[in-house]
Amino acid sequence: MKHTLSVLLQNKPGVLSRVTGLFSGRGFNIKSLCVAETLDPSLSCLTLVTNGNDAIVEQITKQLHKLIDVIKVTDISEGEFVEREMALIRVKAENTTRAEVLRVIDIFRGKVVDVSSKSYSVEVTGSANKIQAIIDILRPIGIKEIVRTGTIAMARMPKK
Amino acid sequence: MKHTLSVLLQNKPGVLSRVTGLFSGRGFNIKSLCVAETLDPSLSCLTLVTNGNDAIVEQITKQLHKLIDVIKVTDISEGEFVEREMALIRVKAENTTRAEVLRVIDIFRGKVVDVSSKSYSVEVTGSANKIQAIIDILRPIGIKEIVRTGTIAMARMPKK
């Protein structure tokens, strides 16, 4: 099952390496990982997506809690949550394909962030599924390069 | 100086931990890091931002090259590049502040992705500076939670 973990940790050298080490020590692959500063520059927030057996993910969560520089671990996928990802995609855009590329970008509410005579670079955001959908559509036209952030997630708030 | 490294690596357990270990072994902090799949699911692309002495970054780049699962390392910040980051921000939005919050979101071309009676969750993308600007403006209104992806980057293409 896919798990999205949100981990609040001290922004210090070595912490990230200990966190990722916990996963690799179990031969457990990390599907995507993002880590960046929070409002408090001494703390970082790490979002990690892994496909794994529930029991092992629970075990890793417990071991994450034990790391001294880890402040909080939440398995966001246990409740309702918003997940988003961003990708930069450089796609072939020559005379004959440019109009079609722009139509696709428009449908997915992407933004062109760089243009050359042979390609467009596009920024697109959405769920992992949406990113996959635009990739699948642009691929036959010719994707030259792609960089994805990986997923970040936030728990949904009760509506009342 | 700020360096943005783009690293293409095998999508296997343990690779990420070896890469981050190279940095922590030198007491070198990673400002942000994103790693996710590429078009080829056997490969991942990692984008890493670090503030460090040029000589040490060069040394780390060389050692990254030596790791068997690392395919390509590029210091993107050596040339022209596009950099983007995404943040999810949950901001207090009560009767008196809602209109102002929406105005700010609109100016920064953000998208409201979740609403509760007391808060809006907003998706915003841009350079690290732009993300910092919206944070600085929303902070006095009341930011309840923030998750950032960290920077991803792509080299700009020659215009002709």
PDB file of C-alpha atoms in Angstrom:
ATOM      1  CA  MET A   1       0.000   0.000   0.000  1.00  0.00           C
ATOM      2  CA  LYS A   2       1.155   3.533  -0.678  1.00  0.00           C
ATOM      3  CA  HIS A   3       2.076   5.482   2.450  1.00  0.00           C
ATOM      4  CA  THR A   4       2.793   9.193   2.644  1.00  0.00           C
ATOM      5  CA  LEU A   5       4.787  10.087   5.729  1.00  0.00           C
ATOM      6  CA  SER A   6       5.330  13.613   6.944  1.00  0.00           C
ATOM      7  CA  VAL A   7       8.336  13.995   9.230  1.00  0.00           C
ATOM      8  CA  LEU A   8       9.345  17.118  11.140  1.00  0.00           C
ATOM      9  CA  LEU A   9      13.055  17.086  11.889  1.00  0.00           C
ATOM     10  CA  GLN A  10      15.963  19.218  13.027  1.00  0.00           C
ATOM     11  CA  ASN A  11      17.637  21.012  10.122  1.00  0.00           C
ATOM     12  CA  LYS A  12      21.109  19.622  10.817  1.00  0.00           C
ATOM     13  CA  PRO A  13      23.710  17.721   8.766  1.00  0.00           C
ATOM     14  CA  GLY A  14      23.313  13.972   9.059  1.00  0.00           C
ATOM     15  CA  VAL A  15      19.632  13.815  10.015  1.00  0.00           C
ATOM     16  CA  LEU A  16      18.437  13.159   6.474  1.00  0.00           C
ATOM     17  CA  SER A  17      21.023  10.476   6.012  1.00  0.00           C
ATOM     18  CA  ARG A  18      19.886   8.702   9.209  1.00  0.00           C
ATOM     19  CA  VAL A  19      16.243   8.842   8.083  1.00  0.00           C
ATOM     20  CA  THR A  20      16.954   7.437   4.617  1.00  0.00           C
ATOM     21  CA  GLY A  21      19.291   4.883   6.174  1.00  0.00           C
ATOM     22  CA  LEU A  22      16.385   3.435   8.184  1.00  0.00           C
ATOM     23  CA  PHE A  23      14.614   2.624   4.928  1.00  0.00           C
ATOM     24  CA  SER A  24      17.572   1.262   3.015  1.00  0.00           C
ATOM     25  CA  GLY A  25      18.583  -0.883   5.991  1.00  0.00           C
ATOM     26  CA  ARG A  26      15.362  -2.804   5.332  1.00  0.00           C
ATOM     27  CA  GLY A  27      15.784  -2.886   1.553  1.00  0.00           C
ATOM     28  CA  PHE A  28      12.767  -0.613   1.441  1.00  0.00           C
ATOM     29  CA  ASN A  29      12.548   1.710  -1.519  1.00  0.00           C
ATOM     30  CA  ILE A  30      11.535   5.352  -1.211  1.00  0.00           C
ATOM     31  CA  LYS A  31       9.301   6.290  -4.139  1.00  0.00           C
ATOM     32  CA  SER A  32       9.740  10.009  -3.671  1.00  0.00           C
ATOM     33  CA  LEU A  33      11.103  12.317  -1.023  1.00  0.00           C
ATOM     34  CA  CYS A  34      11.029  16.076  -0.514  1.00  0.00           C
ATOM     35  CA  VAL A  35      12.721  17.953   2.261  1.00  0.00           C
ATOM     36  CA  ALA A  36      12.810  21.699   2.793  1.00  0.00           C
ATOM     37  CA  GLU A  37      12.783  24.342   5.496  1.00  0.00           C
ATOM     38  CA  THR A  38       9.691  25.203   7.508  1.00  0.00           C
ATOM     39  CA  LEU A  39       8.732  28.573   9.014  1.00  0.00           C
ATOM     40  CA  ASP A  40      11.282  27.899  11.712  1.00  0.00           C
ATOM     41  CA  PRO A  41      14.647  27.636   9.895  1.00  0.00           C
ATOM     42  CA  SER A  42      15.963  25.258  12.553  1.00  0.00           C
ATOM     43  CA  LEU A  43      13.363  22.677  11.472  1.00  0.00           C
ATOM     44  CA  SER A  44      12.807  20.886   8.161  1.00  0.00           C
ATOM     45  CA  CYS A  45       9.739  19.098   6.912  1.00  0.00           C
ATOM     46  CA  LEU A  46      10.254  15.875   5.003  1.00  0.00           C
ATOM     47  CA  THR A  47       7.548  14.212   2.929  1.00  0.00           C
ATOM     48  CA  LEU A  48       8.202  10.670   1.880  1.00  0.00           C
ATOM     49  CA  VAL A  49       6.172   8.281  -0.266  1.00  0.00           C
ATOM     50  CA  THR A  50       6.804   4.573  -0.007  1.00  0.00           C
ATOM     51  CA  ASN A  51       4.994   1.497  -1.252  1.00  0.00           C
ATOM     52  CA  GLY A  52       5.182  -0.965   1.513  1.00  0.00           C
ATOM     53  CA  ASN A  53       3.643  -3.486   3.762  1.00  0.00           C
ATOM     54  CA  ASP A  54       1.644  -1.733   6.520  1.00  0.00           C
ATOM     55  CA  ALA A  55       3.404  -3.575   9.335  1.00  0.00           C
ATOM     56  CA  ILE A  56       6.879  -2.597   8.141  1.00  0.00           C
ATOM     57  CA  VAL A  57       5.860   1.023   7.600  1.00  0.00           C
ATOM     58  CA  GLU A  58       4.540   1.072  11.172  1.00  0.00           C
ATOM     59  CA  GLN A  59       7.799  -0.386  12.425  1.00  0.00           C
ATOM     60  CA  ILE A  60       9.835   2.225  10.512  1.00  0.00           C
ATOM     61  CA  THR A  61       7.571   4.982  11.853  1.00  0.00           C
ATOM     62  CA  LYS A  62       8.325   3.825  15.381  1.00  0.00           C
ATOM     63  CA  GLN A  63      12.049   3.793  14.705  1.00  0.00           C
ATOM     64  CA  LEU A  64      11.860   7.254  13.161  1.00  0.00           C
ATOM     65  CA  HIS A  65      10.297   8.452  16.429  1.00  0.00           C
ATOM     66  CA  LYS A  66      13.320   7.152  18.285  1.00  0.00           C
ATOM     67  CA  LEU A  67      15.799   9.267  16.300  1.00  0.00           C
ATOM     68  CA  ILE A  68      16.753  12.169  18.497  1.00  0.00           C
ATOM     69  CA  ASP A  69      16.498  14.766  15.720  1.00  0.00           C
ATOM     70  CA  VAL A  70      13.048  13.631  14.594  1.00  0.00           C
ATOM     71  CA  ILE A  71      10.331  15.702  16.239  1.00  0.00           C
ATOM     72  CA  LYS A  72       7.133  14.366  14.753  1.00  0.00           C
ATOM     73  CA  VAL A  73       6.109  11.611  12.338  1.00  0.00           C
ATOM     74  CA  THR A  74       2.656  11.451  10.776  1.00  0.00           C
ATOM     75  CA  ASP A  75       1.326   8.869   8.348  1.00  0.00           C
ATOM     76  CA  ILE A  76      -0.799  11.392   6.465  1.00  0.00           C
ATOM     77  CA  SER A  77      -2.331   8.712   4.256  1.00  0.00           C
ATOM     78  CA  GLU A  78      -4.241   7.381   7.292  1.00  0.00           C
ATOM     79  CA  GLY A  79      -6.724  10.271   7.034  1.00  0.00           C
ATOM     80  CA  GLU A  80      -8.020  12.616   4.346  1.00  0.00           C
ATOM     81  CA  PHE A  81      -5.296  14.636   2.724  1.00  0.00           C
ATOM     82  CA  VAL A  82      -4.387  16.893  -0.170  1.00  0.00           C
ATOM     83  CA  GLU A  83      -1.381  15.735  -2.160  1.00  0.00           C
ATOM     84  CA  ARG A  84       0.413  17.735  -4.796  1.00  0.00           C
ATOM     85  CA  GLU A  85       3.478  17.380  -6.898  1.00  0.00           C
ATOM     86  CA  MET A  86       5.209  19.629  -9.408  1.00  0.00           C
ATOM     87  CA  ALA A  87       7.075  18.696 -12.560  1.00  0.00           C
ATOM     88  CA  LEU A  88       9.209  20.593 -15.043  1.00  0.00           C
ATOM     89  CA  ILE A  89       8.893  18.964 -18.454  1.00  0.00           C
ATOM     90  CA  ARG A  90      10.898  19.915 -21.528  1.00  0.00           C
ATOM     91  CA  VAL A  91       8.958  18.825 -24.573  1.00  0.00           C
ATOM     92  CA  LYS A  92       9.828  18.951 -28.255  1.00  0.00           C
ATOM     93  CA  ALA A  93       7.964  21.819 -29.895  1.00  0.00           C
ATOM     94  CA  GLU A  94       8.690  22.237 -33.566  1.00  0.00           C
ATOM     95  CA  ASN A  95       6.625  24.042 -36.166  1.00  0.00           C
ATOM     96  CA  THR A  96       4.241  21.148 -36.676  1.00  0.00           C
ATOM     97  CA  THR A  97       3.697  20.211 -33.017  1.00  0.00           C
ATOM     98  CA  ARG A  98       3.731  23.576 -31.239  1.00  0.00           C
ATOM     99  CA  ALA A  99      -0.012  24.212 -31.362  1.00  0.00           C
ATOM    100  CA  GLU A 100      -0.798  20.729 -30.057  1.00  0.00           C
ATOM    101  CA  VAL A 101       1.750  21.058 -27.226  1.00  0.00           C
ATOM    102  CA  LEU A 102       0.233  24.384 -26.166  1.00  0.00           C
ATOM    103  CA  ARG A 103      -3.267  22.870 -26.192  1.00  0.00           C
ATOM    104  CA  VAL A 104      -2.160  20.062 -23.884  1.00  0.00           C
ATOM    105  CA  ILE A 105      -0.401  22.527 -21.568  1.00  0.00           C
ATOM    106  CA  ASP A 106      -3.552  24.632 -21.473  1.00  0.00           C
ATOM    107  CA  ILE A 107      -5.814  21.669 -20.646  1.00  0.00           C
ATOM    108  CA  PHE A 108      -3.556  20.722 -17.728  1.00  0.00           C
ATOM    109  CA  ARG A 109      -3.255  24.367 -16.633  1.00  0.00           C
ATOM    110  CA  GLY A 110       0.506  24.217 -17.072  1.00  0.00           C
ATOM    111  CA  LYS A 111       2.757  27.235 -17.496  1.00  0.00           C
ATOM    112  CA  VAL A 112       5.479  27.587 -20.115  1.00  0.00           C
ATOM    113  CA  VAL A 113       8.601  28.657 -18.199  1.00  0.00           C
ATOM    114  CA  ASP A 114      11.219  28.518 -20.976  1.00  0.00           C
ATOM    115  CA  VAL A 115      11.109  28.528 -24.768  1.00  0.00           C
ATOM    116  CA  SER A 116      13.707  27.644 -27.357  1.00  0.00           C
ATOM    117  CA  SER A 117      13.411  27.142 -31.094  1.00  0.00           C
ATOM    118  CA  LYS A 118      12.970  23.410 -30.562  1.00  0.00           C
ATOM    119  CA  SER A 119      11.330  22.976 -27.185  1.00  0.00           C
ATOM    120  CA  TYR A 120       9.029  24.310 -24.491  1.00  0.00           C
ATOM    121  CA  SER A 121       9.723  23.852 -20.794  1.00  0.00           C
ATOM    122  CA  VAL A 122       6.514  23.519 -18.834  1.00  0.00           C
ATOM    123  CA  GLU A 123       5.678  23.726 -15.144  1.00  0.00           C
ATOM    124  CA  VAL A 124       2.716  21.592 -14.112  1.00  0.00           C
ATOM    125  CA  THR A 125       1.269  20.797 -10.691  1.00  0.00           C
ATOM    126  CA  GLY A 126      -1.286  18.300  -9.461  1.00  0.00           C
ATOM    127  CA  SER A 127      -1.707  14.876  -7.968  1.00  0.00           C
ATOM    128  CA  ALA A 128       0.792  12.201  -9.007  1.00  0.00           C
ATOM    129  CA  ASN A 129      -1.947  10.833 -11.323  1.00  0.00           C
ATOM    130  CA  LYS A 130      -2.413  14.138 -13.087  1.00  0.00           C
ATOM    131  CA  ILE A 131       1.342  14.517 -13.619  1.00  0.00           C
ATOM    132  CA  GLN A 132       1.403  10.987 -14.996  1.00  0.00           C
ATOM    133  CA  ALA A 133      -1.469  11.838 -17.357  1.00  0.00           C
ATOM    134  CA  ILE A 134       0.273  14.832 -18.919  1.00  0.00           C
ATOM    135  CA  ILE A 135       3.472  12.791 -19.241  1.00  0.00           C
ATOM    136  CA  ASP A 136       1.567  10.039 -21.046  1.00  0.00           C
ATOM    137  CA  ILE A 137       0.074  12.560 -23.471  1.00  0.00           C
ATOM    138  CA  LEU A 138       3.306  14.456 -24.142  1.00  0.00           C
ATOM    139  CA  ARG A 139       5.489  11.381 -24.444  1.00  0.00           C
ATOM    140  CA  PRO A 140       4.550  10.552 -28.082  1.00  0.00           C
ATOM    141  CA  ILE A 141       5.323  14.176 -29.047  1.00  0.00           C
ATOM    142  CA  GLY A 142       8.743  13.841 -27.461  1.00  0.00           C
ATOM    143  CA  ILE A 143       9.748  14.549 -23.858  1.00  0.00           C
ATOM    144  CA  LYS A 144      13.392  15.582 -23.751  1.00  0.00           C
ATOM    145  CA  GLU A 145      13.793  16.024 -20.017  1.00  0.00           C
ATOM    146  CA  ILE A 146      11.694  15.775 -16.883  1.00  0.00           C
ATOM    147  CA  VAL A 147      12.291  16.721 -13.260  1.00  0.00           C
ATOM    148  CA  ARG A 148       9.647  16.001 -10.623  1.00  0.00           C
ATOM    149  CA  THR A 149       9.547  17.225  -7.051  1.00  0.00           C
ATOM    150  CA  GLY A 150       7.850  14.159  -5.633  1.00  0.00           C
ATOM    151  CA  THR A 151       4.710  14.439  -3.549  1.00  0.00           C
ATOM    152  CA  ILE A 152       4.042  16.827  -0.692  1.00  0.00           C
ATOM    153  CA  ALA A 153       0.885  16.420   1.351  1.00  0.00           C
ATOM    154  CA  MET A 154      -1.223  18.160   3.952  1.00  0.00           C
ATOM    155  CA  ALA A 155      -4.056  16.730   6.054  1.00  0.00           C
ATOM    156  CA  ARG A 156      -7.503  18.055   5.149  1.00  0.00           C
ATOM    157  CA  MET A 157      -9.262  20.065   7.845  1.00  0.00           C
ATOM    158  CA  PRO A 158     -12.738  19.230   9.157  1.00  0.00           C
ATOM    159  CA  LYS A 159     -15.217  21.330   7.188  1.00  0.00           C
ATOM    160  CA  LYS A 160     -17.025  22.735  10.241  1.00  0.00           C
TER     161      LYS A 160
ATOM    162  CA  MET B   1      27.511  30.156  -2.595  1.00  0.00           C
ATOM    163  CA  LYS B   2      24.255  28.419  -3.405  1.00  0.00           C
ATOM    164  CA  HIS B   3      24.644  25.342  -5.600  1.00  0.00           C
ATOM    165  CA  THR B   4      21.851  23.404  -7.247  1.00  0.00           C
ATOM    166  CA  LEU B   5      22.923  19.892  -8.173  1.00  0.00           C
ATOM    167  CA  SER B   6      20.930  17.591 -10.411  1.00  0.00           C
ATOM    168  CA  VAL B   7      21.785  13.916  -9.963  1.00  0.00           C
ATOM    169  CA  LEU B   8      20.508  11.033 -12.062  1.00  0.00           C
ATOM    170  CA  LEU B   9      20.620   7.788 -10.109  1.00  0.00           C
ATOM    171  CA  GLN B  10      19.427   4.210 -10.023  1.00  0.00           C
ATOM    172  CA  ASN B  11      16.042   3.874  -8.334  1.00  0.00           C
ATOM    173  CA  LYS B  12      17.217   1.307  -5.774  1.00  0.00           C
ATOM    174  CA  PRO B  13      17.129   1.091  -1.970  1.00  0.00           C
ATOM    175  CA  GLY B  14      20.219   2.541  -0.355  1.00  0.00           C
ATOM    176  CA  VAL B  15      21.312   4.898  -3.138  1.00  0.00           C
ATOM    177  CA  LEU B  16      19.685   7.952  -1.583  1.00  0.00           C
ATOM    178  CA  SER B  17      21.197   7.158   1.765  1.00  0.00           C
ATOM    179  CA  ARG B  18      24.688   6.926   0.233  1.00  0.00           C
ATOM    180  CA  VAL B  19      24.232  10.265  -1.532  1.00  0.00           C
ATOM    181  CA  THR B  20      23.034  12.078   1.596  1.00  0.00           C
ATOM    182  CA  GLY B  21      25.775  10.335   3.593  1.00  0.00           C
ATOM    183  CA  LEU B  22      28.447  11.987   1.411  1.00  0.00           C
ATOM    184  CA  PHE B  23      27.162  15.375   2.528  1.00  0.00           C
ATOM    185  CA  SER B  24      26.708  14.617   6.195  1.00  0.00           C
ATOM    186  CA  GLY B  25      30.151  12.980   6.334  1.00  0.00           C
ATOM    187  CA  ARG B  26      31.505  16.485   5.722  1.00  0.00           C
ATOM    188  CA  GLY B  27      29.130  18.216   8.115  1.00  0.00           C
ATOM    189  CA  PHE B  28      27.606  19.804   5.034  1.00  0.00           C
ATOM    190  CA  ASN B  29      23.975  20.777   5.287  1.00  0.00           C
ATOM    191  CA  ILE B  30      21.481  20.127   2.505  1.00  0.00           C
ATOM    192  CA  LYS B  31      19.129  23.086   2.207  1.00  0.00           C
ATOM    193  CA  SER B  32      16.527  21.200   0.218  1.00  0.00           C
ATOM    194  CA  LEU B  33      16.300  17.928  -1.630  1.00  0.00           C
ATOM    195  CA  CYS B  34      13.737  16.395  -3.989  1.00  0.00           C
ATOM    196  CA  VAL B  35      13.898  12.955  -5.453  1.00  0.00           C
ATOM    197  CA  ALA B  36      11.359  11.286  -7.720  1.00  0.00           C
ATOM    198  CA  GLU B  37      11.049   8.925 -10.662  1.00  0.00           C
ATOM    199  CA  THR B  38      11.963   9.910 -14.190  1.00  0.00           C
ATOM    200  CA  LEU B  39      10.426   8.663 -17.456  1.00  0.00           C
ATOM    201  CA  ASP B  40      12.401   5.482 -16.961  1.00  0.00           C
ATOM    202  CA  PRO B  41      11.122   3.969 -13.685  1.00  0.00           C
ATOM    203  CA  SER B  42      14.506   2.356 -13.030  1.00  0.00           C
ATOM    204  CA  LEU B  43      16.050   5.837 -12.689  1.00  0.00           C
ATOM    205  CA  SER B  44      15.383   8.674 -10.247  1.00  0.00           C
ATOM    206  CA  CYS B  45      16.261  12.318 -10.543  1.00  0.00           C
ATOM    207  CA  LEU B  46      17.469  14.075  -7.415  1.00  0.00           C
ATOM    208  CA  THR B  47      17.708  17.850  -7.086  1.00  0.00           C
ATOM    209  CA  LEU B  48      19.692  19.156  -4.176  1.00  0.00           C
ATOM    210  CA  VAL B  49      20.364  22.703  -2.996  1.00  0.00           C
ATOM    211  CA  THR B  50      23.302  23.367  -0.746  1.00  0.00           C
ATOM    212  CA  ASN B  51      25.056  26.497   0.458  1.00  0.00           C
ATOM    213  CA  GLY B  52      28.704  25.729   0.368  1.00  0.00           C
ATOM    214  CA  ASN B  53      32.202  26.559  -0.501  1.00  0.00           C
ATOM    215  CA  ASP B  54      32.803  25.977  -4.253  1.00  0.00           C
ATOM    216  CA  ALA B  55      35.832  23.752  -3.681  1.00  0.00           C
ATOM    217  CA  ILE B  56      33.969  21.404  -1.340  1.00  0.00           C
ATOM    218  CA  VAL B  57      30.957  21.207  -3.649  1.00  0.00           C
ATOM    219  CA  GLU B  58      33.304  20.280  -6.482  1.00  0.00           C
ATOM    220  CA  GLN B  59      34.893  17.606  -4.316  1.00  0.00           C
ATOM    221  CA  ILE B  60      31.490  16.169  -3.381  1.00  0.00           C
ATOM    222  CA  THR B  61      30.445  16.221  -7.039  1.00  0.00           C
ATOM    223  CA  LYS B  62      33.498  14.137  -7.893  1.00  0.00           C
ATOM    224  CA  GLN B  63      32.736  11.662  -5.146  1.00  0.00           C
ATOM    225  CA  LEU B  64      29.114  11.427  -6.279  1.00  0.00           C
ATOM    226  CA  HIS B  65      30.405  10.449  -9.720  1.00  0.00           C
ATOM    227  CA  LYS B  66      32.293   7.580  -8.131  1.00  0.00           C
ATOM    228  CA  LEU B  67      29.161   6.029  -6.599  1.00  0.00           C
ATOM    229  CA  ILE B  68      28.238   3.085  -8.774  1.00  0.00           C
ATOM    230  CA  ASP B  69      24.515   3.895  -8.798  1.00  0.00           C
ATOM    231  CA  VAL B  70      25.005   7.535  -9.748  1.00  0.00           C
ATOM    232  CA  ILE B  71      24.718   8.006 -13.499  1.00  0.00           C
ATOM    233  CA  LYS B  72      25.133  11.732 -13.989  1.00  0.00           C
ATOM    234  CA  VAL B  73      25.811  14.770 -11.804  1.00  0.00           C
ATOM    235  CA  THR B  74      25.293  18.328 -13.055  1.00  0.00           C
ATOM    236  CA  ASP B  75      25.867  21.547 -11.154  1.00  0.00           C
ATOM    237  CA  ILE B  76      22.945  23.320 -12.825  1.00  0.00           C
ATOM    238  CA  SER B  77      23.756  26.617 -11.122  1.00  0.00           C
ATOM    239  CA  GLU B  78      26.891  26.906 -13.294  1.00  0.00           C
ATOM    240  CA  GLY B  79      24.767  27.930 -16.297  1.00  0.00           C
ATOM    241  CA  GLU B  80      21.379  29.572 -16.903  1.00  0.00           C
ATOM    242  CA  PHE B  81      18.525  27.655 -15.362  1.00  0.00           C
ATOM    243  CA  VAL B  82      14.857  27.729 -14.400  1.00  0.00           C
ATOM    244  CA  GLU B  83      14.188  26.915 -10.767  1.00  0.00           C
ATOM    245  CA  ARG B  84      10.811  26.259  -9.254  1.00  0.00           C
ATOM    246  CA  GLU B  85       9.441  25.178  -5.935  1.00  0.00           C
ATOM    247  CA  MET B  86       5.944  24.416  -4.675  1.00  0.00           C
ATOM    248  CA  ALA B  87       4.484  25.017  -1.240  1.00  0.00           C
ATOM    249  CA  LEU B  88       1.239  24.068   0.451  1.00  0.00           C
ATOM    250  CA  ILE B  89       0.357  26.710   3.025  1.00  0.00           C
ATOM    251  CA  ARG B  90      -2.526  26.498   5.482  1.00  0.00           C
ATOM    252  CA  VAL B  91      -3.421  30.005   6.515  1.00  0.00           C
ATOM    253  CA  LYS B  92      -5.947  31.282   9.051  1.00  0.00           C
ATOM    254  CA  ALA B  93      -9.004  32.600   7.212  1.00  0.00           C
ATOM    255  CA  GLU B  94     -11.719  33.874   9.468  1.00  0.00           C
ATOM    256  CA  ASN B  95     -14.557  36.243   8.633  1.00  0.00           C
ATOM    257  CA  THR B  96     -12.415  39.343   8.976  1.00  0.00           C
ATOM    258  CA  THR B  97      -9.318  38.110   7.112  1.00  0.00           C
ATOM    259  CA  ARG B  98     -10.777  35.962   4.322  1.00  0.00           C
ATOM    260  CA  ALA B  99     -10.971  38.670   1.674  1.00  0.00           C
ATOM    261  CA  GLU B 100      -7.405  39.771   2.340  1.00  0.00           C
ATOM    262  CA  VAL B 101      -6.105  36.183   2.209  1.00  0.00           C
ATOM    263  CA  LEU B 102      -7.832  35.617  -1.132  1.00  0.00           C
ATOM    264  CA  ARG B 103      -6.345  38.833  -2.515  1.00  0.00           C
ATOM    265  CA  VAL B 104      -2.838  37.724  -1.578  1.00  0.00           C
ATOM    266  CA  ILE B 105      -3.425  34.256  -3.077  1.00  0.00           C
ATOM    267  CA  ASP B 106      -4.663  35.889  -6.274  1.00  0.00           C
ATOM    268  CA  ILE B 107      -1.641  38.201  -6.560  1.00  0.00           C
ATOM    269  CA  PHE B 108       0.720  35.233  -6.228  1.00  0.00           C
ATOM    270  CA  ARG B 109      -1.404  33.143  -8.620  1.00  0.00           C
ATOM    271  CA  GLY B 110      -1.953  30.554  -5.903  1.00  0.00           C
ATOM    272  CA  LYS B 111      -4.768  28.000  -5.866  1.00  0.00           C
ATOM    273  CA  VAL B 112      -6.972  27.214  -2.879  1.00  0.00           C
ATOM    274  CA  VAL B 113      -6.879  23.419  -2.547  1.00  0.00           C
ATOM    275  CA  ASP B 114      -8.793  22.958   0.722  1.00  0.00           C
ATOM    276  CA  VAL B 115     -11.203  25.083   2.734  1.00  0.00           C
ATOM    277  CA  SER B 116     -12.430  24.803   6.296  1.00  0.00           C
ATOM    278  CA  SER B 117     -14.390  27.227   8.433  1.00  0.00           C
ATOM    279  CA  LYS B 118     -11.154  28.576   9.889  1.00  0.00           C
ATOM    280  CA  SER B 119      -8.507  28.145   7.213  1.00  0.00           C
ATOM    281  CA  TYR B 120      -7.588  27.990   3.551  1.00  0.00           C
ATOM    282  CA  SER B 121      -4.946  25.629   2.205  1.00  0.00           C
ATOM    283  CA  VAL B 122      -3.137  27.147  -0.727  1.00  0.00           C
ATOM    284  CA  GLU B 123      -0.872  25.733  -3.420  1.00  0.00           C
ATOM    285  CA  VAL B 124       1.709  28.179  -4.708  1.00  0.00           C
ATOM    286  CA  THR B 125       4.638  27.718  -7.100  1.00  0.00           C
ATOM    287  CA  GLY B 126       7.588  29.887  -8.056  1.00  0.00           C
ATOM    288  CA  SER B 127      11.202  30.598  -7.288  1.00  0.00           C
ATOM    289  CA  ALA B 128      12.348  30.181  -3.694  1.00  0.00           C
ATOM    290  CA  ASN B 129      12.206  33.997  -3.410  1.00  0.00           C
ATOM    291  CA  LYS B 130       8.581  34.147  -4.518  1.00  0.00           C
ATOM    292  CA  ILE B 131       7.591  31.422  -2.055  1.00  0.00           C
ATOM    293  CA  GLN B 132       9.410  33.356   0.670  1.00  0.00           C
ATOM    294  CA  ALA B 133       7.540  36.533  -0.312  1.00  0.00           C
ATOM    295  CA  ILE B 134       4.075  34.989   0.036  1.00  0.00           C
ATOM    296  CA  ILE B 135       5.129  33.429   3.344  1.00  0.00           C
ATOM    297  CA  ASP B 136       6.281  36.826   4.629  1.00  0.00           C
ATOM    298  CA  ILE B 137       2.960  38.401   3.650  1.00  0.00           C
ATOM    299  CA  LEU B 138       0.746  35.635   5.047  1.00  0.00           C
ATOM    300  CA  ARG B 139       2.714  35.184   8.255  1.00  0.00           C
ATOM    301  CA  PRO B 140       1.131  38.163  10.128  1.00  0.00           C
ATOM    302  CA  ILE B 141      -2.343  36.822   9.192  1.00  0.00           C
ATOM    303  CA  GLY B 142      -1.420  33.459  10.670  1.00  0.00           C
ATOM    304  CA  ILE B 143       0.221  30.500   8.931  1.00  0.00           C
ATOM    305  CA  LYS B 144      -0.868  27.283  10.624  1.00  0.00           C
ATOM    306  CA  GLU B 145       1.126  24.833   8.575  1.00  0.00           C
ATOM    307  CA  ILE B 146       3.523  24.820   5.664  1.00  0.00           C
ATOM    308  CA  VAL B 147       5.036  22.089   3.517  1.00  0.00           C
ATOM    309  CA  ARG B 148       7.523  22.931   0.772  1.00  0.00           C
ATOM    310  CA  THR B 149       8.878  20.663  -1.933  1.00  0.00           C
ATOM    311  CA  GLY B 150      12.289  22.267  -2.130  1.00  0.00           C
ATOM    312  CA  THR B 151      13.710  23.450  -5.434  1.00  0.00           C
ATOM    313  CA  ILE B 152      13.755  21.585  -8.729  1.00  0.00           C
ATOM    314  CA  ALA B 153      15.672  23.035 -11.630  1.00  0.00           C
ATOM    315  CA  MET B 154      16.202  22.645 -15.355  1.00  0.00           C
ATOM    316  CA  ALA B 155      18.903  24.180 -17.545  1.00  0.00           C
ATOM    317  CA  ARG B 156      17.683  26.837 -19.955  1.00  0.00           C
ATOM    318  CA  MET B 157      18.008  26.047 -23.630  1.00  0.00           C
ATOM    319  CA  PRO B 158      19.831  28.276 -26.112  1.00  0.00           C
ATOM    320  CA  LYS B 159      17.224  30.502 -27.748  1.00  0.00           C
ATOM    321  CA  LYS B 160      18.275  29.781 -31.347  1.00  0.00           C
TER     322      LYS B 160
END
